Coordinates of C-alpha atoms in Angstrom, one line a residue:
X1 CA 0.0 0.0 0.0
X2 CA 1.3 3.4 -1.0
X3 CA 0.1 6.6 0.6
X4 CA 1.3 10.2 0.3
X5 CA 0.6 13.3 2.4
X6 CA -2.8 14.9 2.2
X7 CA -3.0 17.3 -0.7
X8 CA -5.5 20.2 -0.9
X9 CA -8.8 19.2 -2.5
X10 CA -8.6 20.9 -5.9
X11 CA -11.9 22.1 -7.3
X12 CA -12.7 21.1 -10.9
X13 CA -16.2 22.5 -11.1
X14 CA -18.5 25.0 -9.3
X15 CA -22.2 24.3 -9.8
X16 CA -24.3 27.4 -10.8
X17 CA -26.4 29.1 -8.1
X18 CA -24.7 27.1 -5.4
X19 CA -23.1 28.4 -2.2
X20 CA -19.7 27.9 -3.8
X21 CA -20.7 30.0 -6.7
X22 CA -22.1 32.8 -4.5
X23 CA -18.8 32.9 -2.5
X24 CA -16.8 33.1 -5.7
X25 CA -15.0 29.7 -5.8
X26 CA -13.4 29.0 -9.2
X27 CA -12.0 25.8 -10.8
X28 CA -8.4 25.6 -9.7
X29 CA -9.0 26.8 -6.2
X30 CA -8.4 24.2 -3.5
X31 CA -9.7 23.4 0.0
X32 CA -6.9 22.8 2.5
X33 CA -9.0 22.4 5.7
X34 CA -12.5 22.4 7.0
X35 CA -13.0 23.4 10.6
X36 CA -9.3 22.8 11.2
X37 CA -9.3 19.3 9.6
X38 CA -7.7 18.3 6.4
X39 CA -10.1 16.1 4.4
X40 CA -8.3 12.9 3.2
X41 CA -10.9 12.2 0.6
X42 CA -14.4 13.0 -0.7
X43 CA -15.9 11.0 2.2
X44 CA -14.2 13.3 4.8
X45 CA -15.2 16.4 2.8
X46 CA -18.9 15.3 2.7
X47 CA -18.9 14.5 6.4
X48 CA -17.2 17.7 7.5
X49 CA -19.5 19.8 5.4
X50 CA -22.6 18.6 7.3
X51 CA -21.8 21.2 10.0
X52 CA -23.9 24.3 9.9
X53 CA -20.9 26.6 10.4
X54 CA -17.8 26.0 8.3
X55 CA -14.4 27.6 8.6
X56 CA -12.5 27.0 5.4
X57 CA -8.9 27.3 4.6
X58 CA -8.6 27.8 0.9
X59 CA -5.7 28.0 -1.5
X60 CA -6.7 29.9 -4.6
X61 CA -5.4 29.2 -8.1
X62 CA -2.7 32.0 -7.7
X63 CA -1.3 30.3 -4.5
X64 CA -2.8 32.7 -2.0
X65 CA -4.4 31.4 1.2
X66 CA -7.8 32.6 2.3
X67 CA -9.9 31.9 5.4
X68 CA -13.7 31.8 4.8
X69 CA -16.6 31.3 7.2
X70 CA -19.9 29.9 5.9
X71 CA -23.2 29.5 7.7
X72 CA -25.6 27.1 6.0
X73 CA -28.2 24.4 6.7
X74 CA -26.7 21.1 7.8
X75 CA -27.9 19.3 4.7
X76 CA -27.0 22.0 2.2
X77 CA -24.2 21.2 -0.2
X78 CA -21.5 23.7 -1.3
X79 CA -21.9 22.8 -4.9
X80 CA -18.2 22.0 -5.5
X81 CA -16.7 19.1 -7.5
X82 CA -13.1 17.9 -7.4
X83 CA -10.6 16.6 -9.8
X84 CA -10.2 13.4 -7.7
X85 CA -12.1 11.8 -4.9
X86 CA -8.8 10.9 -3.1
X87 CA -6.7 13.6 -1.5
X88 CA -4.1 11.5 0.4
X89 CA -3.0 9.1 -2.3
X90 CA -4.6 6.1 -3.9
X91 CA -4.5 2.8 -2.0
X92 CA -3.0 0.5 -4.7
X93 CA -3.4 -3.2 -5.1
X94 CA -0.9 -5.6 -3.6
X95 CA -2.2 -8.7 -5.4
X96 CA -1.0 -10.3 -8.6
X97 CA -4.2 -11.8 -10.0
X98 CA -3.4 -13.4 -13.4
X99 CA -6.7 -12.2 -14.8
X100 CA -6.2 -8.5 -13.8
X101 CA -7.2 -6.4 -16.8
X102 CA -4.3 -3.9 -16.0
X103 CA -1.8 -6.7 -16.7
X104 CA -3.5 -7.5 -20.0
X105 CA -2.9 -4.1 -21.5
X106 CA -0.2 -3.3 -24.0
X107 CA 2.8 -1.1 -23.2
X108 CA 2.7 2.6 -24.2
X109 CA -0.7 3.6 -23.0
X110 CA -1.2 6.6 -20.7
X111 CA 0.2 6.1 -17.2
X112 CA -3.2 6.3 -15.4
X113 CA -4.3 3.1 -17.2
X114 CA -1.7 1.1 -15.3
X115 CA -2.7 2.1 -11.8
X116 CA -4.0 -0.8 -9.8
X117 CA -6.4 0.7 -7.3
X118 CA -7.7 -1.4 -4.4
X119 CA -9.1 1.5 -2.4
X120 CA -12.1 1.0 -0.1
X121 CA -13.1 4.6 -0.5
X122 CA -13.6 4.3 -4.2
X123 CA -15.5 1.1 -3.6
X124 CA -17.9 3.0 -1.2
X125 CA -18.2 6.1 -3.4
X126 CA -18.4 4.5 -6.9
X127 CA -18.9 0.8 -6.5
X128 CA -15.4 -0.3 -7.7
X129 CA -14.3 -3.7 -6.5
X130 CA -11.6 -4.2 -3.9
X131 CA -10.1 -7.4 -2.3
X132 CA -9.7 -6.3 1.3
X133 CA -6.1 -7.7 1.3
X134 CA -4.3 -4.4 1.9
X135 CA -6.3 -2.7 4.6
X136 CA -4.6 -1.5 7.8
X137 CA -6.1 -1.6 11.3
X138 CA -6.9 2.2 11.1
X139 CA -8.7 1.7 7.8
X140 CA -10.8 -1.2 9.1
X141 CA -11.7 1.1 12.1
X142 CA -12.7 3.9 9.8
X143 CA -15.0 1.6 7.8
X144 CA -16.7 0.6 11.1
X145 CA -16.9 4.1 12.6
X146 CA -18.1 5.9 9.5
X147 CA -20.4 3.0 8.5
X148 CA -18.9 2.8 5.0
X149 CA -21.4 0.3 3.6
X150 CA -22.0 -1.3 1.2
X151 CA -18.5 -2.0 -0.2
X152 CA -17.9 -4.1 -3.3
X153 CA -15.6 -7.0 -2.9
X154 CA -13.9 -9.3 -5.4
X155 CA -14.2 -12.6 -3.6
X156 CA -13.5 -15.1 -6.4
X157 CA -13.2 -18.0 -4.0
X158 CA -13.8 -18.6 -0.3
X159 CA -11.5 -21.6 0.1
X160 CA -8.2 -20.1 1.4
X161 CA -5.9 -22.1 -0.9
X162 CA -7.9 -21.3 -4.0
X163 CA -8.2 -17.6 -3.3
X164 CA -4.5 -17.3 -2.4
X165 CA -3.7 -19.0 -5.8
X166 CA -5.9 -16.6 -7.6
X167 CA -4.7 -13.4 -5.9
X168 CA -1.1 -14.6 -5.4
X169 CA -1.3 -13.2 -1.9
X170 CA -1.1 -15.1 1.4
X171 CA -3.5 -12.6 3.0
X172 CA -6.2 -13.5 0.5
X173 CA -7.2 -16.6 2.6
X174 CA -8.7 -14.4 5.3
X175 CA -11.9 -13.7 3.3
X176 CA -14.3 -15.7 5.5
X177 CA -13.0 -14.0 8.7
X178 CA -13.4 -10.7 7.0
X179 CA -17.0 -11.5 6.1
X180 CA -17.7 -12.4 9.7
X181 CA -16.3 -9.0 10.6
X182 CA -18.9 -7.3 8.4
X183 CA -21.6 -9.5 9.7
X184 CA -20.8 -8.7 13.3
X185 CA -21.0 -5.0 12.6
X186 CA -24.1 -5.1 10.4
X187 CA -22.2 -3.8 7.5
X188 CA -22.7 -5.0 3.9
X189 CA -20.8 -6.0 0.8
X190 CA -21.8 -6.9 -2.8
X191 CA -19.5 -9.7 -3.9
X192 CA -18.0 -10.6 -7.3
X193 CA -16.7 -14.0 -8.4
X194 CA -14.7 -14.0 -11.6
X195 CA -14.7 -17.6 -12.8
X196 CA -11.5 -18.9 -14.2
X197 CA -11.9 -22.4 -15.8
X198 CA -9.9 -25.0 -14.1
X199 CA -9.1 -22.9 -11.0
X200 CA -12.3 -21.7 -9.2
X201 CA -15.1 -23.3 -11.2
X202 CA -16.9 -26.6 -10.6
X203 CA -17.0 -27.7 -7.0
X204 CA -15.0 -24.6 -6.0
X205 CA -17.6 -22.3 -7.4
X206 CA -20.3 -24.2 -5.6
X207 CA -18.4 -24.0 -2.3
X208 CA -17.9 -20.3 -2.8
X209 CA -21.6 -19.5 -3.5
X210 CA -22.8 -21.7 -0.6
X211 CA -20.3 -20.0 1.7
X212 CA -21.4 -16.6 0.7
X213 CA -25.1 -17.5 1.0
X214 CA -24.5 -18.2 4.7
X215 CA -24.0 -14.4 5.0
X216 CA -27.1 -13.6 2.9
X217 CA -30.7 -13.1 4.0
X218 CA -32.1 -11.4 7.0
X219 CA -32.7 -7.7 7.7
X220 CA -29.1 -6.7 7.0
X221 CA -27.3 -9.4 5.1
X222 CA -23.5 -9.1 5.3
X223 CA -23.4 -10.3 1.6
X224 CA -26.3 -8.5 -0.2
X225 CA -25.6 -10.0 -3.6
X226 CA -23.1 -11.9 -5.7
X227 CA -22.2 -11.4 -9.4
X228 CA -20.7 -14.4 -11.2
X229 CA -18.6 -13.1 -14.1
X230 CA -16.6 -15.0 -16.8
X231 CA -12.9 -14.2 -16.9
X232 CA -12.0 -11.8 -19.8
X233 CA -8.7 -12.4 -21.6
X234 CA -6.7 -10.3 -24.1
X235 CA -3.8 -11.1 -26.3
X236 CA -1.5 -9.1 -24.0
X237 CA -1.9 -11.3 -21.0
X238 CA 1.2 -12.9 -19.5
X239 CA 2.2 -16.2 -21.1
X240 CA 2.5 -17.9 -17.7
X241 CA -1.0 -16.9 -16.4
X242 CA -2.4 -20.5 -16.5
X243 CA -5.8 -19.1 -17.7
X244 CA -8.0 -20.4 -20.5
X245 CA -11.0 -18.6 -22.0
X246 CA -14.6 -19.5 -21.2
X247 CA -15.9 -21.8 -24.0
X248 CA -19.6 -22.1 -24.9
X249 CA -19.6 -25.5 -23.2
X250 CA -18.2 -24.1 -20.0
X251 CA -20.7 -21.2 -20.1
X252 CA -23.6 -23.7 -20.3
X253 CA -22.2 -25.7 -17.4
X254 CA -21.9 -22.6 -15.2
X255 CA -25.4 -21.4 -16.1
X256 CA -26.9 -24.8 -15.1
X257 CA -24.8 -24.9 -11.9
X258 CA -25.7 -21.4 -10.8
X259 CA -29.4 -21.5 -11.8
X260 CA -29.7 -24.7 -9.7
X261 CA -28.3 -22.9 -6.7
X262 CA -30.5 -19.8 -7.4
X263 CA -33.5 -22.0 -6.8
X264 CA -32.2 -23.1 -3.5
X265 CA -31.3 -19.5 -2.5
X266 CA -34.9 -18.4 -3.3
X267 CA -36.3 -21.0 -1.0
X268 CA -33.8 -20.4 1.8
X269 CA -33.2 -16.6 1.9
X270 CA -36.0 -15.3 -0.4
X271 CA -33.7 -14.0 -3.1
X272 CA -31.9 -15.2 -6.2
X273 CA -28.8 -13.8 -4.3
X274 CA -26.2 -14.9 -6.9
X275 CA -26.6 -13.6 -10.5
X276 CA -25.0 -14.5 -13.7
X277 CA -23.4 -11.8 -15.8
X278 CA -25.1 -11.3 -19.2
X279 CA -22.0 -12.5 -20.9
X280 CA -22.5 -16.1 -19.8
X281 CA -25.7 -16.2 -21.9
X282 CA -24.0 -14.6 -24.9
X283 CA -21.1 -17.1 -24.7
X284 CA -23.5 -20.1 -24.2
X285 CA -25.5 -19.1 -27.3
X286 CA -22.5 -19.2 -29.6
X287 CA -21.5 -21.9 -32.0
X288 CA -17.7 -21.8 -31.7
X289 CA -16.5 -18.2 -32.4
X290 CA -19.8 -17.3 -34.2
X291 CA -22.0 -14.6 -32.6
X292 CA -24.9 -15.6 -30.2
X293 CA -27.9 -17.2 -31.8
X294 CA -31.6 -16.5 -31.0
X295 CA -33.5 -19.6 -30.0
X296 CA -30.4 -21.3 -28.7
X297 CA -32.0 -22.0 -25.3
X298 CA -29.7 -19.6 -23.5
X299 CA -31.7 -16.3 -24.0
X300 CA -31.3 -13.7 -21.3
X301 CA -33.5 -14.1 -18.2
X302 CA -36.7 -11.9 -18.0
X303 CA -36.5 -8.6 -16.2
X304 CA -38.2 -9.9 -13.0
X305 CA -35.3 -12.4 -12.5
X306 CA -33.0 -9.5 -11.6
X307 CA -35.1 -8.2 -8.7
X308 CA -33.7 -4.7 -8.0
X309 CA -30.7 -5.1 -10.4
X310 CA -28.1 -5.0 -7.5
X311 CA -25.2 -5.8 -9.8
X312 CA -26.2 -3.8 -12.8
X313 CA -22.8 -2.0 -13.1
X314 CA -21.1 -5.4 -13.2
X315 CA -22.9 -6.4 -16.4
X316 CA -25.7 -8.3 -14.6
X317 CA -29.0 -7.6 -16.3
X318 CA -27.7 -4.5 -18.1
X319 CA -28.8 -5.8 -21.5
X320 CA -32.3 -6.9 -20.2
X321 CA -32.8 -3.5 -18.5
X322 CA -31.8 -1.7 -21.7
X323 CA -34.2 -3.8 -23.8
X324 CA -37.0 -3.2 -21.2
X325 CA -36.4 0.5 -21.1
X326 CA -36.3 0.7 -24.9
X327 CA -39.6 -1.1 -25.3
X328 CA -41.3 1.1 -22.8
X329 CA -39.8 4.4 -24.1
X330 CA -40.3 3.5 -27.8
X331 CA -44.0 2.9 -27.4
X332 CA -44.3 6.4 -25.8
X333 CA -42.0 8.6 -28.0
X334 CA -41.3 7.0 -31.3
X335 CA -43.3 8.7 -34.1
X336 CA -44.7 7.2 -37.2
X337 CA -42.3 9.2 -39.3
X338 CA -39.3 11.6 -39.0
X339 CA -38.5 14.6 -41.2
X340 CA -36.1 15.2 -42.6
X341 CA -35.2 11.5 -43.3
X342 CA -32.0 10.3 -41.8
X343 CA -29.7 7.3 -41.9
X344 CA -27.6 6.5 -38.8
X345 CA -24.9 3.9 -38.0
X346 CA -25.0 2.4 -34.5
X347 CA -21.7 0.8 -33.3
X348 CA -21.9 -2.0 -30.7
X349 CA -19.7 -5.0 -29.7
X350 CA -20.6 -8.1 -31.6
X351 CA -21.4 -9.9 -28.4
X352 CA -24.8 -8.0 -28.2
X353 CA -25.5 -8.1 -32.0
X354 CA -28.4 -10.6 -31.7
X355 CA -29.7 -9.2 -28.4
X356 CA -30.1 -5.7 -29.9
X357 CA -31.5 -6.9 -33.2
X358 CA -35.1 -6.2 -32.1
X359 CA -34.2 -2.6 -31.2
X360 CA -32.9 -2.0 -34.7
X361 CA -36.0 -3.6 -36.2
X362 CA -38.3 -1.3 -34.2
X363 CA -36.4 1.8 -35.0
X364 CA -36.5 1.0 -38.7
X365 CA -40.3 0.8 -38.6
X366 CA -40.3 4.6 -38.3
X367 CA -40.8 6.1 -41.8
X368 CA -37.8 8.2 -42.8
X369 CA -35.5 6.6 -40.2
X370 CA -32.8 4.0 -41.2
X371 CA -30.5 2.6 -38.5
X372 CA -27.8 0.2 -39.4
X373 CA -26.1 -1.7 -36.5
X374 CA -22.4 -2.4 -37.0
X375 CA -21.3 -5.1 -34.6
X376 CA -17.5 -5.1 -34.1
X377 CA -15.0 -7.3 -32.4
X378 CA -11.8 -5.9 -30.9
X379 CA -8.6 -6.6 -32.9
X380 CA -6.9 -4.2 -30.4
X381 CA -7.4 -6.7 -27.6
X382 CA -7.2 -9.8 -29.8
X383 CA -10.8 -10.9 -29.3
X384 CA -13.2 -12.5 -31.8
X385 CA -16.2 -11.7 -29.6
X386 CA -16.3 -8.4 -27.7
X387 CA -18.7 -6.5 -25.4
X388 CA -19.3 -2.9 -26.4
X389 CA -17.3 -1.4 -23.5
X390 CA -13.9 -2.8 -24.6
X391 CA -14.0 -1.4 -28.1
X392 CA -11.2 1.1 -28.7
X393 CA -11.0 4.0 -31.1
X394 CA -8.8 2.0 -33.4
X395 CA -11.4 -0.8 -33.5
X396 CA -14.1 1.7 -34.5
X397 CA -12.0 3.3 -37.1
X398 CA -11.1 0.0 -38.6
X399 CA -14.6 -1.3 -38.5
X400 CA -16.3 1.8 -40.0
X401 CA -13.6 2.8 -42.5
X402 CA -14.9 2.6 -46.1
X403 CA -18.5 2.3 -45.1
X404 CA -21.4 4.6 -46.0
X405 CA -22.1 5.9 -42.6
X406 CA -25.1 8.2 -43.4
X407 CA -25.9 11.2 -41.3
X408 CA -24.2 10.2 -38.1
X409 CA -22.6 7.6 -35.9
X410 CA -24.3 6.4 -32.7
X411 CA -21.5 5.8 -30.3
X412 CA -22.2 4.2 -26.8
X413 CA -20.7 6.3 -24.0
X414 CA -19.5 3.1 -22.3
X415 CA -16.6 3.0 -24.8
X416 CA -15.2 6.3 -23.5
X417 CA -13.3 7.3 -20.4
X418 CA -15.7 8.6 -17.7
X419 CA -16.4 12.3 -18.2
X420 CA -14.3 12.5 -21.3
X421 CA -14.6 11.8 -25.1
X422 CA -11.5 9.6 -25.2
X423 CA -11.2 5.9 -25.8
X424 CA -8.9 3.5 -23.9
X425 CA -6.3 3.8 -26.6
X426 CA -6.4 7.7 -26.5
X427 CA -8.3 8.1 -29.8
X428 CA -10.9 10.8 -29.3
X429 CA -14.4 11.4 -30.6
X430 CA -13.0 14.3 -32.5
X431 CA -10.5 12.0 -34.2
X432 CA -13.3 9.7 -35.3
X433 CA -15.3 12.6 -36.7
X434 CA -12.3 13.9 -38.6
X435 CA -11.1 10.5 -39.9
X436 CA -14.6 9.3 -40.9
X437 CA -15.9 12.7 -42.0
X438 CA -19.2 12.0 -40.1
X439 CA -20.7 13.5 -37.0
X440 CA -20.8 11.4 -33.8
X441 CA -23.7 11.2 -31.4
X442 CA -22.6 9.9 -28.0
X443 CA -25.5 7.9 -26.4
X444 CA -25.5 6.9 -22.8
X445 CA -28.8 5.1 -22.6
X446 CA -32.2 4.6 -24.1
X447 CA -33.3 8.3 -23.9
X448 CA -30.2 9.6 -25.7
X449 CA -30.4 6.8 -28.3
X450 CA -34.0 7.7 -29.1
X451 CA -33.2 11.5 -29.1
X452 CA -30.4 11.0 -31.5
X453 CA -32.6 9.0 -33.8
X454 CA -35.7 11.2 -33.9
X455 CA -34.3 14.6 -32.8
X456 CA -32.8 17.5 -34.7
X457 CA -29.6 15.6 -35.6
X458 CA -27.3 18.0 -33.6
X459 CA -24.5 15.8 -32.2
X460 CA -24.7 15.5 -28.4
X461 CA -22.0 15.1 -25.9
X462 CA -19.2 16.1 -28.3
X463 CA -16.8 18.9 -27.8

């Protein structure tokens, strides 16, 4: 674990008509202390700002220090956003998981893409997964005292020897004791199990899910949900990683195994509890390296199977939710015709080509609207079947080059770095527009997809 001294919390944005705007805060200013305390992170900042009277030590963008007193309601926000949520240094990972996506990236990418965070604060704030292997006693104490719950934990296996083999860390075997710690304090986690064939599948997967279910159920379950996810591999992974890709046969085996356990969990704790990531069904529906097939017997579960979608950000139910939201919105807002007529190209990963086929069919029922879905795989990562979020700018340029793209490209925001218009490989949306001589419409969900199709054709989200 690597920590540095606490840096001032540098402001990146001041919301209009907020207290911060009234005082005159500007991007580039930084908060040094609140009521004499230096905030270590966004959690401290939010906690300290609940006081009705705040004495702020502020360093402006010119390096001058100011002392400001603010009186406000205890639940009133200052309207400030920061360039990072962590002010005292990122807690980095001390594991060597062979399936880590960071280690499966090529050299030469921007430095931030090689940072391995394993920070409980980012887990609490944003739902990123951590392993609990690097927490010091003061950090465990802070989680308890500040009730930082739920956290999102990469469990992978509950048997000590199997988890130690996966994480390459002798501290990894403590996971069951750590879950008991959460249970005793009525704190919660959402768990993740990345299935690596030949290592933590089969009887090991069953043991893991049954162990985790012992912490499920009740008023405040220590384990609120589990996501079962297939390992993702790229051509850049280390040669000695002992990993093999998930085959359609293995996917069908895991689906049958987990669905059998789901029925038991429903009876015992009243919840499905452990959910399969969408990708299992896409893989199971393939014939070799061919895309998924409709009617294969491995269609996505219905919407009600996902309960409250507790693992939506982990790819569990995201396709079904998108389809359900589209069906509902389309019946309400899609017109019979659009004018002027327009033709659009919708880029997706080829893993979802069949699942999204009905969406394209419905859009093309609108007179004057033509939407062509272009389903791509990622040559950049060396994959024959790819989910949308891993496609890079180079993949999109290669897949769309030479095509008649019509009036615009519908580009899912999931391909881009959060808050930016940049792909993982540093290609930007502006690069796409220039190289392909076509405007790009960035779409983050059903509403923006429909607006881009039937609106006024002004690109949204682009600089």
